[in-house]
Each structure stands twice: as C-alpha cells, then as structure tokens.
PDB file of C-alpha atoms in Angstrom:
ATOM      1  CA  MET A  49     -31.871 -40.106-176.198  1.00 71.00           C
ATOM      2  CA  GLN A  50     -31.957 -39.913-172.414  1.00 90.00           C
ATOM      3  CA  SER A  51     -29.545 -37.675-170.521  1.00 94.00           C
ATOM      4  CA  ILE A  52     -28.288 -37.730-166.940  1.00 96.00           C
ATOM      5  CA  GLY A  53     -27.034 -34.560-165.321  1.00 96.00           C
ATOM      6  CA  PHE A  54     -24.149 -34.542-162.855  1.00 97.00           C
ATOM      7  CA  LEU A  55     -23.403 -31.558-160.659  1.00 97.00           C
ATOM      8  CA  TYR A  56     -19.661 -31.782-160.144  1.00 97.00           C
ATOM      9  CA  PRO A  57     -17.781 -29.388-157.835  1.00 96.00           C
ATOM     10  CA  GLY A  58     -14.713 -27.789-159.331  1.00 91.00           C
ATOM     11  CA  TYR A  59     -12.266 -29.556-161.643  1.00 93.00           C
ATOM     12  CA  SER A  60     -10.381 -32.674-160.546  1.00 95.00           C
ATOM     13  CA  ALA A  61     -11.572 -35.933-162.127  1.00 96.00           C
ATOM     14  CA  GLU A  62     -14.369 -34.687-164.376  1.00 96.00           C
ATOM     15  CA  ASP A  63     -12.732 -36.532-167.273  1.00 96.00           C
ATOM     16  CA  ASP A  64     -13.925 -39.762-165.632  1.00 97.00           C
ATOM     17  CA  TYR A  65     -17.324 -38.995-167.183  1.00 97.00           C
ATOM     18  CA  PRO A  66     -16.270 -38.991-170.861  1.00 97.00           C
ATOM     19  CA  THR A  67     -14.213 -42.107-170.070  1.00 97.00           C
ATOM     20  CA  ALA A  68     -17.353 -43.734-168.696  1.00 97.00           C
ATOM     21  CA  GLN A  69     -19.419 -42.538-171.641  1.00 97.00           C
ATOM     22  CA  ALA A  70     -17.101 -44.338-174.043  1.00 96.00           C
ATOM     23  CA  LEU A  71     -17.138 -47.523-171.955  1.00 95.00           C
ATOM     24  CA  LEU A  72     -20.929 -47.501-171.574  1.00 95.00           C
ATOM     25  CA  GLY A  73     -21.410 -47.673-175.338  1.00 91.00           C
ATOM     26  CA  ALA A  74     -23.336 -45.788-177.986  1.00 89.00           C
ATOM     27  CA  ASP A  75     -26.753 -46.865-176.682  1.00 91.00           C
ATOM     28  CA  ALA A  76     -26.219 -45.370-173.214  1.00 93.00           C
ATOM     29  CA  PRO A  77     -27.801 -42.142-171.963  1.00 94.00           C
ATOM     30  CA  ARG A  78     -25.676 -39.012-172.327  1.00 96.00           C
ATOM     31  CA  LEU A  79     -23.712 -37.994-169.245  1.00 97.00           C
ATOM     32  CA  LEU A  80     -23.914 -34.211-168.859  1.00 96.00           C
ATOM     33  CA  VAL A  81     -21.496 -32.616-166.391  1.00 96.00           C
ATOM     34  CA  THR A  82     -22.139 -29.162-164.955  1.00 95.00           C
ATOM     35  CA  HIS A  83     -19.454 -27.690-162.709  1.00 95.00           C
ATOM     36  CA  THR A  84     -20.750 -26.146-159.509  1.00 95.00           C
ATOM     37  CA  GLU A  85     -19.060 -23.391-157.568  1.00 93.00           C
ATOM     38  CA  MET A  86     -16.341 -24.392-155.136  1.00 93.00           C
ATOM     39  CA  ARG A  87     -15.496 -21.310-153.127  1.00 91.00           C
ATOM     40  CA  GLU A  88     -12.743 -23.189-151.296  1.00 92.00           C
ATOM     41  CA  ASP A  89     -11.164 -26.487-152.312  1.00 92.00           C
ATOM     42  CA  ALA A  90     -10.792 -28.174-148.938  1.00 91.00           C
ATOM     43  CA  HIS A  91     -11.811 -31.475-147.364  1.00 95.00           C
ATOM     44  CA  ARG A  92     -12.778 -29.566-144.252  1.00 94.00           C
ATOM     45  CA  VAL A  93     -16.262 -29.675-142.711  1.00 94.00           C
ATOM     46  CA  ASP A  94     -17.082 -25.964-143.037  1.00 93.00           C
ATOM     47  CA  ALA A  95     -15.881 -25.833-146.652  1.00 94.00           C
ATOM     48  CA  LEU A  96     -17.825 -28.979-147.527  1.00 94.00           C
ATOM     49  CA  LEU A  97     -21.029 -27.595-146.028  1.00 94.00           C
ATOM     50  CA  ASP A  98     -20.592 -24.584-148.305  1.00 94.00           C
ATOM     51  CA  ILE A  99     -19.813 -26.712-151.385  1.00 94.00           C
ATOM     52  CA  GLY A 100     -23.064 -28.629-150.873  1.00 95.00           C
ATOM     53  CA  SER A 101     -25.276 -25.696-149.902  1.00 94.00           C
ATOM     54  CA  ASP A 102     -28.734 -25.369-151.455  1.00 91.00           C
ATOM     55  CA  ASP A 103     -27.892 -22.167-153.337  1.00 91.00           C
ATOM     56  CA  VAL A 104     -24.867 -23.740-155.025  1.00 94.00           C
ATOM     57  CA  LEU A 105     -26.821 -26.833-156.085  1.00 94.00           C
ATOM     58  CA  ALA A 106     -29.854 -24.820-157.206  1.00 92.00           C
ATOM     59  CA  ALA A 107     -27.629 -22.770-159.506  1.00 91.00           C
ATOM     60  CA  GLY A 108     -26.267 -25.954-161.055  1.00 91.00           C
ATOM     61  CA  ALA A 109     -29.751 -27.443-161.361  1.00 89.00           C
ATOM     62  CA  ARG A 110     -30.910 -24.394-163.291  1.00 86.00           C
ATOM     63  CA  GLU A 111     -28.215 -25.050-165.896  1.00 85.00           C
ATOM     64  CA  LEU A 112     -29.459 -28.621-166.342  1.00 84.00           C
ATOM     65  CA  LYS A 113     -33.185 -27.930-166.162  1.00 75.00           C
ATOM     66  CA  GLU A 114     -35.102 -29.508-169.067  1.00 78.00           C
ATOM     67  CA  GLN A 115     -31.888 -31.133-170.361  1.00 86.00           C
ATOM     68  CA  CYS A 116     -31.868 -34.364-168.357  1.00 93.00           C
ATOM     69  CA  ASP A 117     -34.003 -37.231-167.084  1.00 93.00           C
ATOM     70  CA  ALA A 118     -32.235 -37.481-163.707  1.00 95.00           C
ATOM     71  CA  VAL A 119     -29.696 -35.441-161.790  1.00 96.00           C
ATOM     72  CA  ILE A 120     -26.938 -36.504-159.381  1.00 98.00           C
ATOM     73  CA  TRP A 121     -25.031 -34.354-156.909  1.00 97.00           C
ATOM     74  CA  ALA A 122     -21.661 -35.929-157.707  1.00 98.00           C
ATOM     75  CA  CYS A 123     -19.889 -35.095-154.474  1.00 97.00           C
ATOM     76  CA  THR A 124     -19.653 -37.624-151.675  1.00 97.00           C
ATOM     77  CA  SER A 125     -18.192 -35.452-148.922  1.00 96.00           C
ATOM     78  CA  GLY A 126     -20.453 -32.548-149.897  1.00 96.00           C
ATOM     79  CA  SER A 127     -23.448 -34.756-149.160  1.00 97.00           C
ATOM     80  CA  PHE A 128     -22.587 -37.084-146.245  1.00 98.00           C
ATOM     81  CA  VAL A 129     -21.149 -34.143-144.282  1.00 96.00           C
ATOM     82  CA  PHE A 130     -24.756 -33.026-143.699  1.00 96.00           C
ATOM     83  CA  GLY A 131     -25.656 -36.324-142.005  1.00 96.00           C
ATOM     84  CA  ARG A 132     -28.320 -38.674-143.276  1.00 96.00           C
ATOM     85  CA  ASP A 133     -31.298 -36.368-142.704  1.00 96.00           C
ATOM     86  CA  GLY A 134     -29.468 -33.356-144.112  1.00 97.00           C
ATOM     87  CA  ALA A 135     -28.327 -35.310-147.164  1.00 97.00           C
ATOM     88  CA  GLU A 136     -31.898 -36.445-147.754  1.00 97.00           C
ATOM     89  CA  ALA A 137     -33.152 -32.850-147.545  1.00 97.00           C
ATOM     90  CA  GLN A 138     -30.375 -31.818-149.930  1.00 97.00           C
ATOM     91  CA  VAL A 139     -31.490 -34.376-152.533  1.00 96.00           C
ATOM     92  CA  ARG A 140     -35.126 -33.384-152.114  1.00 96.00           C
ATOM     93  CA  ALA A 141     -34.301 -29.723-152.728  1.00 95.00           C
ATOM     94  CA  LEU A 142     -32.152 -30.643-155.731  1.00 95.00           C
ATOM     95  CA  GLY A 143     -34.966 -32.674-157.247  1.00 94.00           C
ATOM     96  CA  GLU A 144     -37.396 -29.812-156.795  1.00 93.00           C
ATOM     97  CA  ALA A 145     -34.968 -27.362-158.410  1.00 92.00           C
ATOM     98  CA  ALA A 146     -34.188 -29.657-161.346  1.00 92.00           C
ATOM     99  CA  GLY A 147     -37.690 -31.026-161.800  1.00 92.00           C
ATOM    100  CA  VAL A 148     -36.432 -34.614-162.255  1.00 93.00           C
ATOM    101  CA  PRO A 149     -35.498 -37.544-159.976  1.00 95.00           C
ATOM    102  CA  ALA A 150     -32.380 -36.710-157.978  1.00 96.00           C
ATOM    103  CA  SER A 151     -29.821 -38.331-155.734  1.00 97.00           C
ATOM    104  CA  SER A 152     -26.264 -37.853-154.476  1.00 98.00           C
ATOM    105  CA  THR A 153     -23.102 -39.910-154.466  1.00 98.00           C
ATOM    106  CA  SER A 154     -23.500 -40.725-150.780  1.00 98.00           C
ATOM    107  CA  PHE A 155     -26.880 -42.360-151.342  1.00 98.00           C
ATOM    108  CA  ALA A 156     -25.533 -43.955-154.514  1.00 98.00           C
ATOM    109  CA  PHE A 157     -22.988 -45.782-152.368  1.00 98.00           C
ATOM    110  CA  THR A 158     -25.574 -47.156-149.969  1.00 98.00           C
ATOM    111  CA  ASP A 159     -27.996 -48.040-152.776  1.00 97.00           C
ATOM    112  CA  ALA A 160     -25.180 -49.830-154.618  1.00 97.00           C
ATOM    113  CA  CYS A 161     -24.286 -51.781-151.478  1.00 97.00           C
ATOM    114  CA  ALA A 162     -27.922 -52.788-151.103  1.00 96.00           C
ATOM    115  CA  ARG A 163     -28.119 -53.880-154.737  1.00 95.00           C
ATOM    116  CA  LEU A 164     -25.039 -56.099-154.339  1.00 96.00           C
ATOM    117  CA  GLY A 165     -26.174 -57.416-150.954  1.00 96.00           C
ATOM    118  CA  VAL A 166     -23.119 -55.911-149.256  1.00 97.00           C
ATOM    119  CA  THR A 167     -23.330 -55.029-145.546  1.00 98.00           C
ATOM    120  CA  ARG A 168     -19.660 -55.039-144.479  1.00 98.00           C
ATOM    121  CA  VAL A 169     -17.135 -52.864-146.302  1.00 98.00           C
ATOM    122  CA  ALA A 170     -13.664 -51.413-146.139  1.00 98.00           C
ATOM    123  CA  VAL A 171     -13.339 -47.706-146.884  1.00 98.00           C
ATOM    124  CA  ALA A 172     -10.139 -46.393-148.455  1.00 98.00           C
ATOM    125  CA  ALA A 173     -10.654 -42.647-148.178  1.00 98.00           C
ATOM    126  CA  THR A 174      -8.534 -39.816-149.502  1.00 97.00           C
ATOM    127  CA  TYR A 175      -9.968 -37.499-146.815  1.00 97.00           C
ATOM    128  CA  PRO A 176      -8.602 -36.424-143.432  1.00 96.00           C
ATOM    129  CA  ASP A 177      -9.763 -38.598-140.538  1.00 97.00           C
ATOM    130  CA  ASP A 178     -12.553 -36.356-139.236  1.00 97.00           C
ATOM    131  CA  VAL A 179     -14.219 -36.119-142.637  1.00 97.00           C
ATOM    132  CA  ALA A 180     -13.828 -39.843-143.315  1.00 97.00           C
ATOM    133  CA  GLU A 181     -15.459 -40.671-139.976  1.00 98.00           C
ATOM    134  CA  ARG A 182     -18.562 -38.800-141.120  1.00 98.00           C
ATOM    135  CA  PHE A 183     -18.777 -41.111-144.108  1.00 98.00           C
ATOM    136  CA  VAL A 184     -18.537 -44.098-141.772  1.00 98.00           C
ATOM    137  CA  ALA A 185     -21.426 -42.674-139.729  1.00 98.00           C
ATOM    138  CA  PHE A 186     -23.471 -42.075-142.885  1.00 98.00           C
ATOM    139  CA  LEU A 187     -22.949 -45.656-144.035  1.00 98.00           C
ATOM    140  CA  ALA A 188     -23.929 -46.940-140.588  1.00 98.00           C
ATOM    141  CA  SER A 189     -27.173 -44.952-140.751  1.00 97.00           C
ATOM    142  CA  GLU A 190     -28.022 -46.949-143.893  1.00 96.00           C
ATOM    143  CA  GLY A 191     -27.076 -50.334-142.402  1.00 97.00           C
ATOM    144  CA  VAL A 192     -23.552 -50.655-143.864  1.00 98.00           C
ATOM    145  CA  GLU A 193     -20.784 -51.551-141.395  1.00 98.00           C
ATOM    146  CA  VAL A 194     -17.234 -50.363-142.011  1.00 98.00           C
ATOM    147  CA  VAL A 195     -14.812 -53.089-140.896  1.00 98.00           C
ATOM    148  CA  ARG A 196     -11.752 -51.056-141.833  1.00 98.00           C
ATOM    149  CA  LEU A 197     -11.218 -47.347-142.478  1.00 98.00           C
ATOM    150  CA  SER A 198      -8.005 -46.041-143.983  1.00 98.00           C
ATOM    151  CA  THR A 199      -7.310 -42.411-144.852  1.00 98.00           C
ATOM    152  CA  LEU A 200      -4.739 -40.482-146.876  1.00 97.00           C
ATOM    153  CA  GLY A 201      -5.368 -37.124-145.204  1.00 97.00           C
ATOM    154  CA  ILE A 202      -5.409 -35.182-148.466  1.00 97.00           C
ATOM    155  CA  ILE A 203      -6.921 -31.731-148.044  1.00 95.00           C
ATOM    156  CA  THR A 204      -7.710 -30.657-151.615  1.00 96.00           C
ATOM    157  CA  ALA A 205      -9.640 -32.289-154.430  1.00 96.00           C
ATOM    158  CA  ALA A 206      -7.031 -30.925-156.822  1.00 96.00           C
ATOM    159  CA  GLU A 207      -4.334 -33.089-155.211  1.00 97.00           C
ATOM    160  CA  VAL A 208      -6.590 -36.158-155.175  1.00 97.00           C
ATOM    161  CA  GLY A 209      -7.113 -35.719-158.914  1.00 96.00           C
ATOM    162  CA  THR A 210      -3.385 -36.162-159.546  1.00 97.00           C
ATOM    163  CA  LEU A 211      -3.266 -39.740-158.205  1.00 97.00           C
ATOM    164  CA  GLU A 212      -2.505 -42.132-161.051  1.00 97.00           C
ATOM    165  CA  ARG A 213      -3.553 -45.730-161.747  1.00 97.00           C
ATOM    166  CA  ASP A 214      -0.846 -47.606-159.827  1.00 97.00           C
ATOM    167  CA  ARG A 215      -1.261 -45.402-156.769  1.00 98.00           C
ATOM    168  CA  VAL A 216      -5.050 -45.839-156.799  1.00 98.00           C
ATOM    169  CA  LEU A 217      -4.648 -49.622-156.971  1.00 98.00           C
ATOM    170  CA  GLU A 218      -2.179 -49.495-154.077  1.00 98.00           C
ATOM    171  CA  VAL A 219      -4.539 -47.375-151.969  1.00 97.00           C
ATOM    172  CA  ALA A 220      -7.459 -49.751-152.586  1.00 98.00           C
ATOM    173  CA  GLU A 221      -5.400 -52.866-151.829  1.00 98.00           C
ATOM    174  CA  ALA A 222      -3.898 -51.367-148.672  1.00 97.00           C
ATOM    175  CA  GLY A 223      -7.372 -50.366-147.473  1.00 97.00           C
ATOM    176  CA  ASP A 224      -8.932 -53.818-147.910  1.00 98.00           C
ATOM    177  CA  HIS A 225      -9.850 -56.177-145.062  1.00 98.00           C
ATOM    178  CA  PRO A 226     -10.571 -59.934-145.146  1.00 98.00           C
ATOM    179  CA  ASP A 227     -14.039 -59.374-143.652  1.00 98.00           C
ATOM    180  CA  ALA A 228     -15.007 -56.692-146.175  1.00 98.00           C
ATOM    181  CA  GLU A 229     -17.415 -57.792-148.885  1.00 98.00           C
ATOM    182  CA  ALA A 230     -16.460 -54.758-150.974  1.00 98.00           C
ATOM    183  CA  VAL A 231     -14.006 -51.865-150.893  1.00 98.00           C
ATOM    184  CA  LEU A 232     -15.292 -48.289-151.210  1.00 98.00           C
ATOM    185  CA  LEU A 233     -13.264 -45.379-152.630  1.00 98.00           C
ATOM    186  CA  PRO A 234     -15.498 -42.429-151.755  1.00 98.00           C
ATOM    187  CA  ASP A 235     -14.017 -39.343-153.457  1.00 97.00           C
ATOM    188  CA  THR A 236     -15.387 -38.081-156.809  1.00 98.00           C
ATOM    189  CA  ALA A 237     -12.076 -36.206-157.234  1.00 97.00           C
ATOM    190  CA  LEU A 238     -10.357 -39.592-157.609  1.00 98.00           C
ATOM    191  CA  HIS A 239      -9.918 -40.995-161.129  1.00 98.00           C
ATOM    192  CA  THR A 240     -11.155 -44.600-161.286  1.00 98.00           C
ATOM    193  CA  MET A 241     -13.484 -45.141-164.250  1.00 97.00           C
ATOM    194  CA  GLY A 242     -10.812 -46.561-166.554  1.00 96.00           C
ATOM    195  CA  TRP A 243      -9.441 -48.922-163.907  1.00 97.00           C
ATOM    196  CA  LEU A 244     -12.511 -50.548-162.299  1.00 97.00           C
ATOM    197  CA  ASP A 245     -11.904 -54.038-163.647  1.00 96.00           C
ATOM    198  CA  ASP A 246      -8.204 -53.711-162.734  1.00 97.00           C
ATOM    199  CA  LEU A 247      -9.184 -52.791-159.183  1.00 98.00           C
ATOM    200  CA  GLU A 248     -11.498 -55.776-158.846  1.00 98.00           C
ATOM    201  CA  ARG A 249      -8.939 -58.194-160.280  1.00 97.00           C
ATOM    202  CA  ARG A 250      -6.358 -56.901-157.800  1.00 97.00           C
ATOM    203  CA  LEU A 251      -8.679 -57.216-154.791  1.00 98.00           C
ATOM    204  CA  GLY A 252     -10.801 -60.195-155.838  1.00 98.00           C
ATOM    205  CA  LYS A 253     -14.031 -58.512-154.756  1.00 98.00           C
ATOM    206  CA  PRO A 254     -16.351 -55.678-155.802  1.00 98.00           C
ATOM    207  CA  VAL A 255     -14.865 -52.200-155.666  1.00 98.00           C
ATOM    208  CA  LEU A 256     -17.260 -49.259-155.517  1.00 98.00           C
ATOM    209  CA  THR A 257     -15.925 -45.842-156.452  1.00 98.00           C
ATOM    210  CA  ALA A 258     -17.545 -42.441-156.251  1.00 98.00           C
ATOM    211  CA  ASN A 259     -17.881 -41.636-159.934  1.00 98.00           C
ATOM    212  CA  GLN A 260     -18.889 -45.231-160.700  1.00 98.00           C
ATOM    213  CA  VAL A 261     -21.762 -45.324-158.202  1.00 98.00           C
ATOM    214  CA  SER A 262     -22.850 -41.818-159.241  1.00 98.00           C
ATOM    215  CA  ILE A 263     -23.191 -42.963-162.854  1.00 97.00           C
ATOM    216  CA  TRP A 264     -24.924 -46.204-161.834  1.00 96.00           C
ATOM    217  CA  GLN A 265     -27.394 -44.226-159.727  1.00 96.00           C
ATOM    218  CA  GLY A 266     -28.079 -41.846-162.597  1.00 96.00           C
ATOM    219  CA  LEU A 267     -28.755 -44.752-164.955  1.00 95.00           C
ATOM    220  CA  ARG A 268     -31.055 -46.288-162.368  1.00 93.00           C
ATOM    221  CA  LEU A 269     -33.060 -43.099-161.846  1.00 95.00           C
ATOM    222  CA  ALA A 270     -33.343 -42.555-165.604  1.00 93.00           C
ATOM    223  CA  GLY A 271     -34.755 -46.074-165.984  1.00 90.00           C
ATOM    224  CA  ASP A 272     -31.805 -47.598-167.848  1.00 90.00           C
ATOM    225  CA  ARG A 273     -31.572 -51.301-166.868  1.00 85.00           C
ATOM    226  CA  THR A 274     -28.872 -52.432-169.299  1.00 90.00           C
ATOM    227  CA  PRO A 275     -25.941 -54.460-167.893  1.00 91.00           C
ATOM    228  CA  ARG A 276     -22.614 -52.865-168.903  1.00 91.00           C
ATOM    229  CA  ASN A 277     -19.172 -54.479-169.117  1.00 92.00           C
ATOM    230  CA  GLY A 278     -15.815 -52.918-168.349  1.00 93.00           C
ATOM    231  CA  LEU A 279     -17.047 -50.881-165.381  1.00 95.00           C
ATOM    232  CA  GLY A 280     -16.878 -53.316-162.486  1.00 96.00           C
ATOM    233  CA  THR A 281     -19.343 -55.700-160.856  1.00 96.00           C
ATOM    234  CA  LEU A 282     -21.865 -52.962-160.122  1.00 96.00           C
ATOM    235  CA  LEU A 283     -22.444 -51.952-163.733  1.00 95.00           C
ATOM    236  CA  ARG A 284     -22.685 -55.601-164.781  1.00 92.00           C
ATOM    237  CA  THR A 285     -25.531 -55.937-162.269  1.00 81.00           C
ATOM    238  CA  PRO A 286     -28.772 -54.585-163.755  1.00 68.00           C
ATOM    239  CA  PRO A 287     -30.295 -51.918-161.501  1.00 64.00           C
ATOM    240  CA  SER A 288     -33.443 -52.971-159.683  1.00 60.00           C
ATOM    241  CA  GLN A 289     -36.768 -51.740-160.942  1.00 50.00           C
ATOM    242  CA  GLU A 290     -37.255 -49.571-157.880  1.00 49.00           C
ATOM    243  CA  LYS A 291     -36.332 -45.912-158.003  1.00 43.00           C
TER     244      LYS A 291
END
C-alpha cells in the first residue's frame, strides 16, 4: 500500500489526519505524520523562518525516508513566508532529503486553485496581518487574486487548534466575498477535515483548507487519482495526471 508522509510542526490539529484517513476509505494511501521541531510557537516572521528551515525539514525527512511515496511540508506559513522562490527551494531540498516527490501546503493551495479553475479567492486567515499579507503575495505570484483578506490575529498554533466547528464555520462565512470563487483557510493548525462539506454548504462554493489541500497534494504526487466523497469539492475532483 502507498504511503504519504506529512511533516507537521508541533501539535495543534494533527488529528485532522486520522480523521481524513477514515473519510478517505480503506483503499486510500496511508497518511503518515511526523512532527517537526517547533522551537517557538508563533505566527511571527522570524519564528516561521526557523520552523521551515532546511535543517528542521531534513530531520523530519530522515524519519520518513523509505517509508513513503511522497512527502508534504504541512505548514502553510512556514513555506509562503520564504516567498515563492524560497518556498520552491525549500521543496526541492525536502525532496532531495526524502528521496521522493515533495511539495508544501502553500503550493498545494495554488495547485488546488489551478485544478478547480479558481483565480479569485477570499482568504480567511487565523494569522496576524503581516503574516497573512505574505500569503496574499505568494498567491499573487502564482496568478491567484485575493479579493478579500480577513485575519484573526492569533499568534500561536496552539490557540488556533482550539477553534471548534461552529467558530470555524463563522470565520469562513465572515471572510467570504461575492466575487470570490472559493474561500481559503490557510492554517494547518486549524481543524477542518471533519467539516469540509458543512463549510461548502454554508458558503455555497468550494472551500480550500490547509490540511485538505496538503492531503490532496500528497495523493496527487503519489499517483492516486481516485475521487473521494465527504472531503469537499477538491477531493471529489480527480487530480490531474501531471505531477
């Protein structure tokens, strides 16, 4: 059976992955989560650059080496904070360390938008403004326009992980915009995997969340093309044949 490795910083919403595993079904690849070092839990640029540093990711990749068919750096802010070129170099180094195809949540978002034909989005971010603006710039570098940005200003992933279903639905709905073709929730510390269909029913459009797109990207890189129900529009849309 195929396996997909996820490098996940710290402990906040890692239980989204077993939730997703159950929803994907018995025929799906295994989702293997390895926790990477988080020397400081802070949505602050300097801390995020440290969380996503090559030495931290290489250590995680060594734990997964020869166990998986693809590996994902499951941290949005710890990838887009480097800018597009830096995030690309980060993924390249991760792939070399793991010896398998690699990507990150930031690129998973833009690849998912491309797959759904989405070019205008609303972003409902848990981050402080300055960090969220870097995500907007990253999306723009990949041809995705943000028509509305909303932020919660939460500093720690630990606090984000405490947000429950009703609050997550409220945040997504409040962050929507009539011109947005989809709403993006960019934090892998945010629980969403059990509520994706609820989110889309509430908003009436695709909702892309960090752990969702990370898993979709992993399936894509591992060559799994099976449509999956119960995990939003994206997972019902077979990944393209391109890696």
